[in-house]
Amino acid sequence: MSKQYSDKNINKLINLLLKTDFPIPIQVLCDELGLSRRSIFYLIKKTNIFLLKKNISPIININGSGYKLTDKNKKELLNITQKRISKNIIAHPELYSFDFKSLTSEDRLIFINYLIITSPPISINTLIKVTKTSRNTILNELKQLNSFNKKNNFYIKISPKGRIPIGDEEVLRQWVIDNFSKIIKLLENFYMIEHDDITIKVLSEYETATKSILTDDSRHLIGVFLSWYRKRLQTKNFLTSYKGSINKYFSSDLLNWTKTFLLSCQVTISSEVSYLANIMCINAPSSIKHNKNNIHAIIVHFASCLIKQFVQTSGYLYLIQNKSLLSNLTTHLISVYFRLKNNISYCNPLLKNFKTEHKDLFYLTKSAVKSQEHLLNAIISDDEICLIATYFGASLKSISQQSPKKVIVLCSSGVGTSKFLLLQLRKRYTKVHFIGPLSTSSYLNTSFSNISLILTTSKNISFPGNSTPILLISAFPSKYEWLIIHNKLLELNILNSNDYSPNNIENIISIIENYARIEDLEGLKVSLKTYFNTEKLLPSINNINSFDSTLKYIKFSSLKYTWKEAVKLSFDDLLKNNFVEKKYVNSILNLIEQHGDYMVIGKNFLLAHAKPSDGVKIKSASITLFKYPFYMDSGKSIQCIISLAPIDKDSHISFLAALLEKINNPQWCAELFSITSQETLKKFLMH
């Protein structure tokens, strides 16, 4: 349907009001139209004058809610200002005619590309007619188009009859798919794009055959695409081959529907079957039947890991029991999976606003997604992450609106040490909401509300303008540090002293009273509560290798080294046997230089580690004991290096747990540092 009003801001305002049934607040209008409040008021007045000239009632202002058009106004406006366009309009852009100057420079170039790809050859006269511009304007746009298309793998050529696209058919289709949402949105400012009868029938047959129900947005998008695709086949633009073929994941129902559709277009090419099946899979269903032949198992595993990581990072532990979250997220991620595998980019129009209005949720989701995207062997964009975040957001809103005080755990390396610290914090303080572990950069990208404390393992950390208390602790806190943490939580009213097993304490006091007189009852209660908080220990573990085979090598060195030389020596065996890459060791050296000796744990131990993505090939660790202590730049003495190479954030936790218990045992440490030979060291550690 073609608009008859010309002012582009009036056009935008009316389109906005036509699309919504609820009042739009003035601030939302400002944001959507990019205008000041004063300009919006002026625009509404100008629009109302336009409407009155058409004998249509003006925009109404609902006090406290915003501006809207009545249903009657909408019908009258549509009848007067729009006319129905012939079916398959999306496949015939040469029939368009609209105010080209109202588009941005990039949108103009995208539209011209789409026009030439869809209906070649396109003459200068056709472009003048469609865009309502001069010949000079069109020639200038075509000149810019040459530069614009340098980033694409096709170009526009001048033929005797007009402009034509030159490039591989799959490349041309890929460009159209990547820009399709933007093209539709652009055209819908000027036309109402409706499905023809054939498309409506085809979509119904698809949902029946695959036992899937498309979302409204997906139904509209795929319906419009099928109209474009049918013309593509009619004009004999076929794929001779298709790189995106992954037939092993297609259900028989989907393939049967695809072949039937192509037969109706008189096409039997196998590459087109694979192509269309993939295109159908990239559109999100609201529900779907999962067959043994599809990727359901892969996506369920990914969704489960994603939820687990989000829960561990955010501290919203109750989400792990939310079965509907897993089901809904799995259904959504299937379309994401096919987009990723076919290199089809998704442009999320909500991304900018979502990152602003739901910043915390977005970056918590991004942190979880980035830690698990290796499972799909793909890089997931912010546009996709934004959609995934909405599923977590919906689940969070459906539970509790309470917002307890939060404590953030930061680590400069973002590897297992900080995660192990987080597990211990949550174990000790079950009623405190801990978020993390986050890297410093991740935290700086968030705006967490109600943050009461930042716990960090890096001393070289600063937050300009931040007033939240920061507490520097070790990755493996000593008893003294646990006491500091405990007192800080009490001081900031994050922790309620009544949260600690009062019945057990009262029973102990009763026993004490049988044998001694208590002079300061309240003081004793406080001391006992502190004691029980700081004395909770990990389960007893017999030896460092009792849970898994993480520990690969044990070495004793009788030579003297600098700290850099010692770190390199400790990774020698892991490097030689291809457990890690050289860049992993370099990353560790850089981290220590940048952030100080936060890898120092206990007394005289260095836990040397970086991120798995820095060059870890196989989960592994080695322990190197030095006869002569070496010194860090801070002056701290080190005599033992634990060289850790984690493949993820979870699998090495049991090894760290065993290690922590040993390092916290002064007698064990004394015996370790008295060892003077390789053979004795191996027997001691593996006993």
XYZ file of C-alpha atoms in Angstrom:
687
model
C 0.000 0.000 0.000
C 1.526 3.259 -1.117
C 1.613 6.224 1.247
C 0.232 9.535 0.019
C 1.714 11.784 2.704
C 5.180 13.094 1.903
C 6.790 14.567 5.016
C 9.140 11.808 6.193
C 8.659 12.541 9.908
C 4.876 12.580 9.527
C 5.281 9.319 7.654
C 7.350 7.786 10.445
C 4.995 8.972 13.190
C 1.879 7.651 11.454
C 3.564 4.310 10.735
C 4.540 4.034 14.388
C 0.998 4.768 15.579
C -0.551 2.417 13.012
C 1.535 -0.513 14.260
C 0.565 -0.232 17.941
C -2.716 -0.630 19.817
C -1.466 1.023 23.014
C -0.587 4.646 23.826
C 3.049 5.528 23.109
C 4.735 7.724 25.775
C 6.385 10.938 24.627
C 9.867 9.691 25.570
C 9.418 6.546 23.453
C 8.422 8.715 20.500
C 11.568 10.807 21.075
C 13.750 7.681 21.087
C 12.108 6.043 18.068
C 12.075 9.140 15.889
C 15.338 10.639 17.142
C 13.728 13.993 17.959
C 13.554 16.261 21.004
C 10.374 16.587 23.078
C 9.763 20.018 21.576
C 10.138 18.629 18.046
C 7.749 15.764 18.834
C 5.061 18.183 20.035
C 5.522 20.220 16.862
C 5.370 17.054 14.726
C 2.145 15.873 16.404
C 0.581 19.276 15.731
C 1.709 19.163 12.096
C 0.420 15.599 11.691
C -2.956 16.513 13.177
C -3.296 19.334 10.604
C -2.583 16.767 7.875
C -5.192 14.363 9.302
C -7.875 17.045 9.620
C -7.385 17.971 5.956
C -8.204 14.323 5.171
C -11.303 14.506 7.439
C -9.660 12.141 9.930
C -9.795 12.766 13.676
C -6.446 13.850 15.172
C -4.039 11.826 17.307
C -5.392 11.534 20.844
C -3.409 12.141 24.018
C -4.272 9.804 26.895
C -3.180 11.502 30.108
C -0.340 9.694 31.815
C -0.028 7.099 29.030
C 0.848 8.681 25.701
C -0.409 9.184 22.147
C -2.412 6.842 19.910
C -4.823 6.559 16.977
C -8.275 5.087 17.547
C -9.233 1.960 15.598
C -11.647 4.049 13.541
C -8.874 6.536 12.736
C -6.586 3.717 11.609
C -9.167 2.283 9.201
C -9.936 5.706 7.741
C -6.248 6.495 7.378
C -5.533 3.193 5.622
C -8.467 3.637 3.240
C -7.409 7.142 2.251
C -3.639 6.943 2.221
C -2.943 3.431 0.959
C -3.827 1.227 -1.994
C -3.382 -2.530 -2.411
C -0.421 -3.689 -4.483
C -0.416 -6.777 -6.716
C 0.718 -10.095 -5.202
C 4.402 -11.050 -5.132
C 5.379 -7.386 -4.750
C 8.583 -8.395 -2.912
C 9.753 -10.210 -6.060
C 9.022 -7.239 -8.331
C 10.874 -4.211 -6.919
C 10.856 -2.641 -10.391
C 7.172 -1.789 -9.719
C 8.031 0.259 -6.629
C 7.743 4.011 -6.422
C 8.545 5.921 -3.251
C 10.428 8.843 -1.729
C 14.006 7.641 -2.157
C 15.461 10.731 -0.469
C 13.850 9.786 2.859
C 16.231 6.807 3.163
C 19.697 6.852 4.672
C 22.676 6.632 2.337
C 23.336 2.976 3.259
C 19.659 1.999 2.866
C 19.583 3.538 -0.611
C 22.563 1.431 -1.691
C 21.063 -1.717 -0.146
C 17.807 -1.126 -1.996
C 19.532 -0.566 -5.373
C 21.541 -3.771 -4.880
C 18.357 -5.675 -4.068
C 16.579 -4.218 -7.085
C 19.369 -5.208 -9.501
C 19.819 -8.719 -8.008
C 16.078 -9.433 -8.031
C 14.995 -8.008 -11.418
C 17.981 -7.625 -13.769
C 18.635 -5.888 -16.042
C 17.703 -2.556 -14.434
C 17.931 0.544 -16.614
C 18.655 4.099 -15.507
C 15.096 5.056 -16.451
C 13.664 2.328 -14.212
C 15.771 3.554 -11.298
C 14.599 7.141 -11.898
C 10.964 6.008 -11.931
C 11.258 3.834 -8.817
C 13.216 6.312 -6.709
C 11.551 9.538 -7.935
C 14.955 11.181 -8.335
C 16.991 12.773 -11.134
C 19.385 11.065 -13.526
C 22.383 12.736 -11.869
C 21.274 11.470 -8.462
C 20.999 7.895 -9.762
C 24.402 8.046 -11.480
C 25.948 9.284 -8.242
C 24.306 6.447 -6.290
C 25.584 3.870 -8.785
C 29.094 5.281 -8.456
C 28.907 4.866 -4.677
C 27.526 1.364 -5.181
C 30.819 0.243 -6.765
C 32.695 1.111 -3.575
C 29.908 -0.285 -1.382
C 30.117 -3.702 -3.085
C 33.876 -4.084 -2.723
C 33.263 -5.837 0.615
C 30.916 -8.283 -1.167
C 31.970 -11.054 -3.515
C 29.950 -9.729 -6.444
C 29.761 -6.528 -8.497
C 27.300 -4.643 -10.702
C 28.032 -4.652 -14.437
C 26.686 -2.375 -17.169
C 24.994 -4.354 -19.979
C 23.242 -3.060 -23.136
C 19.852 -3.336 -21.407
C 20.904 -2.078 -17.979
C 22.705 -3.042 -14.756
C 23.141 -6.744 -13.931
C 24.798 -8.524 -10.963
C 27.923 -10.580 -11.595
C 28.750 -13.208 -8.983
C 28.106 -16.742 -7.758
C 24.404 -17.477 -7.198
C 24.970 -18.660 -3.618
C 26.854 -15.420 -2.846
C 24.035 -13.291 -4.277
C 21.420 -15.198 -2.268
C 23.558 -14.928 0.849
C 23.644 -11.151 0.488
C 19.861 -11.018 0.084
C 19.298 -13.226 3.153
C 21.714 -11.156 5.252
C 19.852 -7.965 4.353
C 16.333 -9.349 3.988
C 14.961 -8.166 7.339
C 16.256 -4.644 6.675
C 14.857 -4.659 3.121
C 11.405 -5.730 4.328
C 11.409 -3.125 7.085
C 12.472 -0.496 4.563
C 9.699 -1.409 2.101
C 7.035 -1.614 4.787
C 7.472 2.110 5.337
C 5.841 2.517 1.943
C 3.909 -0.688 1.234
C 1.906 -3.336 3.020
C 3.557 -6.615 2.056
C 0.995 -9.402 2.040
C 1.337 -13.101 1.240
C -0.323 -14.365 -1.912
C -2.617 -17.395 -1.860
C 0.140 -19.765 -2.983
C 2.448 -18.682 -0.162
C -0.290 -19.013 2.466
C -0.974 -22.567 1.268
C 2.733 -23.460 1.195
C 3.301 -22.222 4.774
C 0.301 -24.192 6.018
C 1.620 -27.346 4.318
C 5.049 -26.770 5.886
C 3.665 -26.519 9.439
C 1.471 -29.586 8.898
C 4.278 -31.665 7.395
C 6.917 -30.795 9.997
C 4.476 -30.585 12.954
C 6.010 -27.189 13.728
C 4.377 -23.844 14.384
C 6.240 -20.767 13.189
C 6.216 -17.570 15.197
C 4.305 -14.701 13.601
C 7.537 -12.909 12.684
C 9.056 -16.070 11.198
C 5.891 -16.853 9.228
C 5.931 -13.377 7.715
C 9.658 -13.426 6.952
C 9.751 -16.910 5.402
C 6.555 -16.227 3.480
C 8.045 -13.117 1.912
C 11.257 -15.003 1.146
C 9.398 -17.857 -0.552
C 7.754 -15.334 -2.889
C 11.221 -14.010 -3.785
C 12.639 -17.557 -4.066
C 9.888 -18.774 -6.415
C 10.712 -15.972 -8.839
C 14.402 -16.842 -8.535
C 13.663 -20.375 -9.667
C 11.299 -19.211 -12.424
C 14.105 -17.073 -13.898
C 16.407 -20.152 -13.917
C 18.838 -18.808 -11.304
C 19.752 -22.211 -9.850
C 22.478 -23.353 -7.474
C 24.872 -25.729 -9.204
C 26.368 -26.595 -5.811
C 25.693 -25.668 -2.189
C 28.331 -25.434 0.554
C 25.804 -25.328 3.387
C 24.473 -28.839 2.887
C 24.040 -30.690 6.221
C 21.448 -33.306 5.238
C 22.220 -35.620 8.153
C 20.401 -33.205 10.484
C 17.253 -32.798 8.357
C 14.103 -34.669 9.323
C 12.374 -36.768 6.647
C 9.267 -34.577 7.081
C 11.225 -31.437 6.229
C 12.923 -33.022 3.211
C 9.633 -34.376 1.855
C 8.015 -30.942 2.115
C 11.047 -29.284 0.492
C 11.039 -31.701 -2.459
C 7.287 -31.254 -2.924
C 7.627 -27.472 -2.959
C 10.474 -27.573 -5.499
C 8.561 -30.009 -7.717
C 5.729 -27.490 -7.831
C 8.350 -25.082 -9.211
C 9.557 -27.816 -11.629
C 12.946 -28.063 -9.885
C 14.642 -31.356 -8.876
C 18.202 -30.145 -8.241
C 19.596 -31.688 -5.019
C 21.555 -28.561 -4.073
C 18.279 -26.598 -4.073
C 16.737 -29.179 -1.721
C 19.571 -28.694 0.779
C 19.458 -24.923 0.372
C 15.723 -24.567 0.966
C 15.777 -27.003 3.913
C 18.461 -24.869 5.550
C 16.542 -21.648 4.914
C 13.412 -23.113 6.516
C 15.435 -24.128 9.579
C 16.865 -20.664 10.237
C 13.429 -19.276 11.091
C 12.328 -19.570 14.682
C 9.360 -21.831 15.518
C 7.183 -21.299 18.590
C 6.988 -25.074 18.951
C 8.583 -27.983 17.134
C 8.568 -31.758 16.990
C 12.089 -33.109 17.469
C 12.923 -36.191 15.425
C 15.803 -38.624 15.769
C 17.281 -37.309 12.530
C 17.592 -33.702 13.635
C 19.996 -31.795 15.859
C 17.798 -31.873 18.965
C 20.338 -33.739 21.137
C 23.149 -31.331 20.219
C 21.031 -28.291 21.005
C 19.629 -29.702 24.252
C 23.198 -30.266 25.474
C 24.227 -26.750 24.443
C 21.136 -25.200 26.058
C 21.734 -27.167 29.278
C 25.359 -26.026 29.475
C 24.298 -22.464 28.678
C 21.730 -22.410 31.478
C 24.196 -23.955 33.911
C 26.845 -21.346 33.089
C 24.327 -18.485 33.321
C 23.190 -19.788 36.720
C 26.762 -20.106 37.991
C 27.675 -16.621 36.798
C 24.504 -14.793 37.791
C 23.834 -16.550 41.083
C 20.157 -17.154 40.176
C 20.407 -20.774 41.271
C 16.682 -21.538 41.012
C 16.810 -21.308 37.204
C 18.536 -24.685 37.031
C 15.188 -26.300 37.922
C 13.210 -24.350 35.309
C 12.264 -27.040 32.764
C 10.266 -24.653 30.588
C 13.389 -22.473 30.184
C 15.332 -25.458 28.805
C 12.496 -26.409 26.459
C 11.902 -22.883 25.148
C 15.599 -22.097 24.790
C 16.231 -25.368 22.930
C 13.452 -24.608 20.448
C 14.884 -21.158 19.803
C 18.505 -22.333 19.533
C 17.700 -24.739 16.705
C 17.105 -21.819 14.331
C 20.216 -20.091 15.737
C 22.240 -23.235 15.005
C 21.214 -23.308 11.346
C 21.921 -19.603 10.927
C 25.407 -20.112 12.337
C 26.154 -23.172 10.211
C 25.054 -21.354 7.064
C 26.832 -18.079 7.905
C 23.526 -16.233 7.864
C 23.744 -13.111 9.973
C 20.763 -12.014 12.032
C 20.146 -8.295 12.509
C 18.316 -7.682 15.767
C 16.526 -4.321 15.710
C 16.156 -4.465 19.506
C 19.887 -4.832 20.210
C 20.759 -1.190 20.873
C 17.845 -0.543 23.230
C 18.207 -3.927 24.938
C 21.888 -3.352 25.704
C 20.952 -0.002 27.213
C 17.822 -0.933 29.144
C 18.853 -4.470 30.175
C 22.616 -4.096 30.287
C 23.228 -6.476 33.182
C 21.113 -9.252 31.695
C 22.769 -8.868 28.299
C 26.343 -9.107 29.586
C 25.572 -11.984 31.966
C 24.090 -13.852 28.997
C 27.023 -12.910 26.777
C 29.468 -14.202 29.379
C 27.606 -17.530 29.492
C 27.279 -17.821 25.711
C 30.949 -17.045 25.012
C 32.069 -19.733 27.467
C 29.965 -22.381 25.696
C 29.996 -21.409 22.014
C 32.845 -23.870 21.389
C 30.208 -26.611 21.712
C 28.714 -25.385 18.436
C 32.096 -24.526 16.934
C 30.804 -21.071 16.068
C 31.025 -17.423 17.087
C 27.654 -16.119 18.270
C 26.953 -12.453 17.550
C 25.540 -9.837 19.925
C 22.352 -9.808 17.839
C 21.784 -13.509 18.575
C 22.863 -13.123 22.229
C 20.245 -10.404 22.676
C 17.490 -12.864 21.692
C 18.897 -15.565 23.978
C 18.975 -13.057 26.840
C 15.232 -12.490 26.520
C 14.616 -16.125 27.488
C 16.630 -15.739 30.681
C 14.965 -12.387 31.323
C 11.483 -13.870 31.003
C 12.349 -16.672 33.437
C 13.827 -14.263 35.959
C 10.744 -12.046 35.882
C 8.434 -14.999 36.332
C 9.979 -16.045 39.656
C 10.595 -13.311 42.189
C 10.851 -9.576 41.976
C 13.050 -9.399 45.070
C 16.494 -7.912 44.532
C 18.854 -8.963 47.333
C 22.158 -7.232 47.808
C 24.744 -8.612 45.415
C 28.454 -9.373 45.648
C 30.520 -9.550 42.446
C 33.582 -11.794 42.122
C 36.180 -10.569 39.610
C 39.271 -12.296 38.274
C 41.745 -10.916 35.781
C 42.297 -14.301 34.120
C 38.737 -15.576 34.326
C 39.854 -19.196 34.747
C 39.167 -21.918 37.302
C 40.708 -20.334 40.375
C 38.063 -17.646 40.579
C 35.322 -20.143 39.818
C 36.514 -22.362 42.635
C 36.520 -19.326 44.915
C 32.927 -18.603 43.864
C 31.857 -22.167 44.674
C 33.327 -21.848 48.158
C 31.649 -18.479 48.733
C 28.253 -19.861 47.755
C 28.803 -22.908 49.930
C 29.645 -20.812 52.968
C 27.082 -18.049 52.424
C 23.975 -19.601 50.917
C 21.810 -16.503 51.434
C 24.168 -14.060 49.721
C 23.727 -13.386 45.989
C 27.162 -13.833 44.375
C 27.657 -12.943 40.694
C 30.622 -14.163 38.689
C 33.314 -14.940 38.137
C 33.580 -12.008 35.736
C 36.587 -10.502 34.036
C 37.320 -6.859 34.750
C 36.294 -5.867 31.215
C 32.963 -7.683 31.568
C 32.245 -5.858 34.806
C 33.083 -2.488 33.295
C 30.529 -3.189 30.557
C 27.747 -3.674 33.084
C 25.801 -1.406 35.377
C 24.734 -3.834 38.074
C 22.243 -2.332 40.480
C 22.328 -2.932 44.209
C 25.962 -4.073 44.269
C 27.280 -3.979 47.813
C 30.777 -5.448 47.459
C 33.384 -6.357 44.840
C 35.679 -9.293 45.619
C 38.709 -9.473 43.339
C 41.834 -11.592 43.012
C 43.702 -8.890 41.094
C 45.377 -6.032 42.937
C 45.880 -3.998 39.739
C 42.233 -3.121 39.438
C 40.591 0.289 39.476
C 37.111 1.587 38.765
C 37.101 5.359 38.217
C 34.155 6.955 39.959
C 33.138 3.685 41.609
C 31.984 3.958 45.223
C 31.353 0.240 45.806
C 33.753 -1.273 48.401
C 36.474 -3.471 46.867
C 38.108 -6.318 48.790
C 41.315 -7.911 47.481
C 41.568 -11.619 48.322
C 43.493 -14.690 47.191
C 42.033 -17.241 44.823
C 42.466 -19.706 47.687
C 41.711 -17.624 50.801
C 43.486 -18.448 54.040
C 41.532 -18.740 57.303
C 42.465 -15.156 58.045
C 41.102 -13.988 54.676
C 37.851 -15.899 55.228
C 37.507 -14.006 58.479
C 38.095 -10.703 56.643
C 35.433 -11.615 54.068
C 33.011 -12.627 56.791
C 33.466 -9.414 58.759
C 33.125 -7.325 55.586
C 29.819 -9.005 54.745
C 28.576 -8.283 58.264
C 29.853 -4.707 58.179
C 27.998 -3.973 54.919
C 24.795 -5.653 56.169
C 24.992 -8.148 53.325
C 25.039 -10.911 55.888
C 22.689 -11.358 58.789
C 24.421 -12.780 61.832
C 21.257 -14.750 62.599
C 21.724 -16.801 59.438
C 24.150 -19.232 61.063
C 22.855 -22.445 62.678
C 21.584 -20.824 65.910
C 20.236 -24.131 67.234
C 23.631 -25.821 66.959
C 25.289 -22.898 68.710
C 22.745 -22.969 71.539
C 23.335 -26.715 71.996
C 27.093 -26.161 72.237
C 26.573 -23.380 74.788
C 24.378 -25.711 76.851
C 27.166 -28.318 76.883
C 29.746 -25.691 77.887
C 27.529 -24.503 80.739
C 27.638 -28.021 82.211
C 31.385 -27.670 82.761
C 32.147 -23.942 83.070
C 30.637 -20.618 83.939
C 30.068 -18.283 80.940
C 30.967 -14.677 81.764
C 30.127 -13.129 78.342
C 27.279 -15.090 76.719
C 26.731 -12.792 73.730
C 30.444 -12.549 73.031
C 30.695 -16.357 73.028
C 27.788 -16.624 70.559
C 29.481 -14.199 68.151
C 32.793 -16.075 68.439
C 31.131 -19.426 67.780
C 29.284 -18.078 64.721
C 32.566 -16.724 63.335
C 34.311 -19.990 64.094
C 31.744 -22.139 62.283
C 31.835 -19.835 59.293
C 35.630 -19.937 58.952
C 36.127 -23.608 59.792
C 33.958 -25.192 57.089
C 36.342 -27.466 55.195
C 36.173 -29.275 51.883
C 35.546 -33.039 51.869
C 38.648 -34.994 52.785
C 40.733 -36.076 49.776
C 43.500 -38.646 49.989
C 45.786 -37.388 47.243
C 45.996 -34.720 44.595
C 45.169 -37.123 41.779
C 42.299 -38.930 43.480
C 39.442 -37.457 41.395
C 40.863 -37.417 37.878
C 44.010 -37.698 35.789
C 44.670 -33.969 35.483
C 48.206 -34.242 36.903
C 50.471 -35.439 34.061
C 54.034 -34.606 35.166
C 56.018 -34.178 38.386
C 59.452 -32.566 38.337
C 62.188 -31.673 40.835
C 64.785 -29.015 39.957
C 68.024 -28.394 41.843
C 69.045 -25.288 39.844
C 68.435 -21.584 40.512
C 65.983 -19.617 38.317
C 64.268 -16.265 37.933
C 60.460 -16.434 38.173
C 60.060 -16.242 34.376
C 62.569 -19.025 33.817
C 60.865 -21.129 36.483
C 57.426 -20.734 34.872
C 58.812 -21.732 31.463
C 60.557 -24.750 32.986
C 57.370 -25.884 34.730
C 55.547 -26.058 31.365
C 58.342 -27.840 29.461
C 56.766 -31.298 29.604
C 53.266 -30.034 28.776
C 54.691 -28.186 25.772
C 56.833 -31.056 24.480
C 53.927 -33.481 24.656
C 51.455 -31.133 22.973
C 49.148 -30.517 25.940
C 49.500 -26.741 25.510
C 50.829 -24.288 22.928
C 53.724 -21.902 23.479
C 51.339 -18.917 23.389
C 49.638 -20.298 26.515
C 52.864 -19.957 28.522
C 53.404 -16.461 27.109
C 49.879 -15.507 28.187
C 50.679 -16.554 31.762
C 53.864 -14.505 31.814
C 51.958 -11.479 30.479
C 49.162 -11.906 33.047
C 51.631 -11.986 35.932
C 53.404 -8.893 34.616
C 50.106 -7.018 34.162
C 48.252 -8.051 37.315
C 50.965 -8.864 39.813
C 51.266 -12.092 41.736
C 47.552 -12.911 42.108
C 48.448 -16.465 41.039
C 50.377 -16.927 44.279
C 48.405 -19.229 46.601
C 49.156 -20.264 50.137
C 52.802 -19.852 51.117
C 55.458 -20.412 48.459
C 53.044 -21.775 45.777
C 52.334 -20.358 42.316
C 49.275 -21.603 40.414
C 50.309 -20.725 36.832
C 47.293 -20.614 34.506
C 45.497 -18.638 31.798
C 42.281 -19.046 29.793
C 41.630 -22.299 27.879
C 41.354 -20.284 24.657
C 44.917 -18.987 25.155
C 46.338 -22.272 23.895
C 45.201 -25.333 25.876
C 44.831 -28.531 23.827
C 44.257 -31.172 26.534
C 43.271 -30.776 30.187
C 46.466 -31.249 32.159
C 48.700 -30.077 34.988
C 52.240 -30.492 36.217
C 53.909 -29.819 39.568
C 57.478 -28.567 39.767
C 59.350 -28.345 43.086
C 62.477 -26.163 43.270
C 65.355 -26.794 45.646
C 66.114 -23.071 45.686
C 63.188 -20.629 46.067
C 62.827 -17.906 43.429
C 61.236 -14.505 43.926
C 58.378 -12.662 42.221
C 58.748 -8.969 41.383
C 56.841 -8.165 44.586
C 59.449 -10.028 46.626
C 57.254 -13.043 47.424
C 59.149 -16.297 47.665
C 58.015 -19.298 45.551
C 59.294 -22.863 45.797
C 56.568 -24.833 43.984
C 54.723 -24.184 40.710
C 51.445 -25.888 39.835
C 51.159 -25.527 36.055
C 47.461 -25.779 35.220
C 46.015 -26.144 31.698
C 42.189 -26.172 31.909
C 39.982 -26.975 28.908
C 36.920 -25.333 30.469
C 35.750 -23.827 33.754
C 34.555 -27.026 35.415
C 36.512 -30.205 34.683
C 39.599 -29.344 36.781
C 37.725 -28.217 39.914
C 38.210 -31.568 41.685
C 41.971 -31.297 41.143
C 41.963 -27.789 42.618
C 39.885 -28.987 45.567
C 42.423 -31.673 46.414
C 45.251 -29.196 45.929
C 43.651 -26.649 48.254
C 43.290 -29.159 51.051
C 46.967 -30.065 50.841
C 48.218 -26.479 50.605
C 46.144 -25.524 53.657
C 47.906 -28.244 55.657
C 51.149 -26.779 57.158
C 52.570 -30.225 57.941
C 52.069 -31.415 54.338
C 53.744 -28.246 53.016
C 56.707 -28.662 55.368
C 57.231 -32.231 54.190
C 56.954 -31.182 50.542
C 59.568 -28.432 50.829
C 62.000 -30.796 52.566
C 62.114 -33.161 49.565
C 65.414 -33.271 47.650
C 64.874 -35.737 44.778
C 62.544 -36.488 41.868
C 61.731 -40.019 43.024
C 60.853 -38.921 46.553
C 58.655 -36.139 45.186
C 56.632 -38.548 43.021
C 56.064 -40.954 45.895
C 55.024 -38.121 48.195
C 52.515 -36.568 45.795
C 50.944 -39.798 44.623
C 50.667 -41.404 48.065
